[in-house]
Tab-separated table of C-alpha atoms in Angstrom:
chain	number	residue	atom	x	y	z
U	1	GLN	CA	-2.073	-59.802	-33.672
U	2	VAL	CA	-1.567	-57.096	-31.067
U	3	GLN	CA	1.774	-56.124	-29.567
U	4	LEU	CA	1.840	-54.754	-26.027
U	5	VAL	CA	4.861	-53.309	-24.235
U	6	GLU	CA	4.597	-52.200	-20.622
U	7	SER	CA	6.844	-49.802	-18.739
U	8	GLY	CA	6.856	-47.781	-15.541
U	9	GLY	CA	7.318	-50.452	-12.910
U	10	ASP	CA	9.601	-49.566	-10.019
U	11	SER	CA	10.234	-49.973	-6.306
U	12	VAL	CA	8.427	-47.483	-4.071
U	13	GLN	CA	7.490	-47.086	-0.451
U	14	ALA	CA	3.980	-47.572	0.817
U	15	GLY	CA	1.853	-44.514	0.121
U	16	GLY	CA	3.770	-43.715	-3.037
U	17	SER	CA	2.577	-43.533	-6.632
U	18	LEU	CA	3.515	-45.027	-9.980
U	19	ARG	CA	2.220	-44.669	-13.506
U	20	LEU	CA	2.364	-47.680	-15.768
U	21	ALA	CA	2.207	-47.335	-19.530
U	22	CYS	CA	1.413	-49.905	-22.199
U	23	VAL	CA	2.230	-49.035	-25.783
U	24	THR	CA	0.108	-51.108	-28.116
U	25	SER	CA	0.086	-51.671	-31.865
U	26	ARG	CA	-3.656	-51.015	-31.739
U	27	PHE	CA	-6.461	-50.788	-29.248
U	28	THR	CA	-8.976	-53.604	-29.083
U	29	LYS	CA	-12.545	-53.562	-27.792
U	30	TYR	CA	-11.327	-54.405	-24.288
U	31	MET	CA	-8.048	-53.257	-22.776
U	32	GLY	CA	-6.960	-53.822	-19.225
U	33	TRP	CA	-4.378	-54.494	-16.577
U	34	PHE	CA	-3.920	-57.550	-14.455
U	35	ARG	CA	-1.262	-58.514	-11.951
U	36	GLN	CA	0.381	-61.565	-10.507
U	37	ALA	CA	1.999	-61.574	-7.083
U	38	PRO	CA	4.505	-64.277	-6.090
U	39	GLY	CA	2.720	-67.494	-5.239
U	40	LYS	CA	-0.709	-66.095	-6.105
U	41	ASP	CA	-3.150	-66.334	-8.985
U	42	ARG	CA	-3.385	-63.614	-11.568
U	43	GLU	CA	-5.876	-60.895	-10.669
U	44	GLY	CA	-7.718	-58.583	-13.020
U	45	VAL	CA	-7.138	-55.025	-11.795
U	46	ALA	CA	-8.709	-52.574	-14.237
U	47	LEU	CA	-10.588	-52.743	-17.515
U	48	ILE	CA	-11.610	-50.183	-20.117
U	49	LYS	CA	-13.968	-50.784	-23.006
U	50	ASP	CA	-13.931	-49.031	-26.360
U	51	ASN	CA	-17.079	-47.098	-25.390
U	52	GLY	CA	-15.251	-45.654	-22.363
U	53	ALA	CA	-16.790	-47.901	-19.719
U	54	ILE	CA	-14.336	-48.594	-16.890
U	55	ALA	CA	-14.241	-51.074	-14.039
U	56	TYR	CA	-11.838	-51.798	-11.191
U	57	ALA	CA	-11.186	-54.584	-8.757
U	58	ASP	CA	-12.424	-53.758	-5.262
U	59	SER	CA	-8.856	-54.028	-3.988
U	60	VAL	CA	-7.742	-51.004	-6.045
U	61	LYS	CA	-10.914	-48.964	-6.371
U	62	GLY	CA	-10.313	-45.345	-5.435
U	63	ARG	CA	-6.538	-45.718	-5.738
U	64	PHE	CA	-5.943	-46.801	-9.354
U	65	THR	CA	-7.058	-45.070	-12.537
U	66	ILE	CA	-7.035	-46.516	-16.046
U	67	TRP	CA	-7.234	-44.483	-19.243
U	68	LYS	CA	-6.216	-44.514	-22.890
U	69	ASP	CA	-4.379	-41.991	-25.025
U	70	ASN	CA	-5.726	-42.640	-28.506
U	71	GLY	CA	-3.156	-40.429	-30.174
U	72	LYS	CA	-0.283	-42.420	-28.673
U	73	THR	CA	-2.096	-45.795	-28.691
U	74	THR	CA	-1.016	-46.107	-25.084
U	75	LEU	CA	-2.906	-47.513	-22.121
U	76	TYR	CA	-2.088	-46.142	-18.677
U	77	LEU	CA	-2.577	-47.171	-15.089
U	78	GLN	CA	-2.071	-44.531	-12.426
U	79	MET	CA	-1.514	-46.128	-9.052
U	80	ASN	CA	-1.745	-43.980	-5.937
U	81	ASN	CA	-1.488	-44.755	-2.239
U	82	LEU	CA	0.332	-47.972	-3.031
U	83	LYS	CA	0.348	-50.744	-0.466
U	84	PRO	CA	2.753	-53.662	0.036
U	85	GLU	CA	-0.009	-56.003	-1.154
U	86	ASP	CA	0.109	-54.258	-4.533
U	87	THR	CA	3.518	-55.803	-5.127
U	88	ALA	CA	3.283	-57.881	-8.311
U	89	ILE	CA	4.164	-58.091	-11.946
U	90	TYR	CA	1.658	-55.952	-13.821
U	91	TYR	CA	0.572	-56.948	-17.300
U	92	CYS	CA	-1.297	-55.115	-19.996
U	93	ALA	CA	-3.934	-57.216	-21.769
U	94	ALA	CA	-6.132	-56.895	-24.821
U	95	ASP	CA	-9.107	-58.783	-26.172
U	96	PRO	CA	-11.227	-58.132	-29.261
U	97	SER	CA	-14.503	-59.430	-27.894
U	98	ARG	CA	-14.642	-59.968	-24.142
U	99	GLY	CA	-13.564	-58.319	-20.945
U	100	PHE	CA	-12.303	-60.057	-17.851
U	101	VAL	CA	-13.777	-60.269	-14.376
U	102	LEU	CA	-12.079	-57.859	-12.006
U	103	GLY	CA	-10.588	-59.372	-8.904
U	104	ARG	CA	-10.380	-62.806	-10.486
U	105	VAL	CA	-8.143	-64.667	-12.894
U	106	PRO	CA	-8.416	-62.747	-16.151
U	107	THR	CA	-9.034	-64.112	-19.641
U	108	TYR	CA	-7.547	-62.337	-22.621
U	109	THR	CA	-6.138	-62.905	-26.066
U	110	TRP	CA	-2.926	-60.898	-25.915
U	111	ARG	CA	-0.714	-59.659	-23.117
U	112	GLY	CA	2.576	-57.861	-22.697
U	113	GLN	CA	5.732	-59.076	-21.013
U	114	GLY	CA	4.932	-57.398	-17.696
U	115	THR	CA	6.539	-54.781	-15.487
U	116	GLN	CA	7.525	-55.291	-11.853
U	117	VAL	CA	6.006	-53.154	-9.121
U	118	THR	CA	7.451	-53.509	-5.626
U	119	VAL	CA	5.985	-51.655	-2.655
U	120	SER	CA	7.872	-51.695	0.622
U	121	SER	CA	6.399	-50.916	4.022
C-alpha cells in the first residue's frame, strides 16, 4: 500500500506558476501526475521512472517539470506559464510495475485525493 497526499493547488491568473507537491509513504517504480478537468476524461500529464526517465504530455511539454526529492519522499510538479485549459484537479499517482500513457487516460495502482488548480484568463 502507498499513501499519497497532494498539496499546492490554488487559483492563479494565466501566465502564472504553481508548484504541486505529493508526499508519499514510499516511491514506486513509476510516479506521475494526471489531471481531470470538469466534464473531461483524466489525462496523464507527467511521469518519472525510478531510473530517472521522464516524459510529459504534449499539452504541457516545456511548461511543466516533474522531479522527486528522495530525502523527503516527495514528488513535485512545477507548472509555469499556466493556461486556462490547465484548470483541473491534479492527482499524484504511483504504480509498482507500469507507467501510463501521457495525454491519455492513465492507469495506476494508487492515487492521492487530488488538489484543485484553477487558472483564470
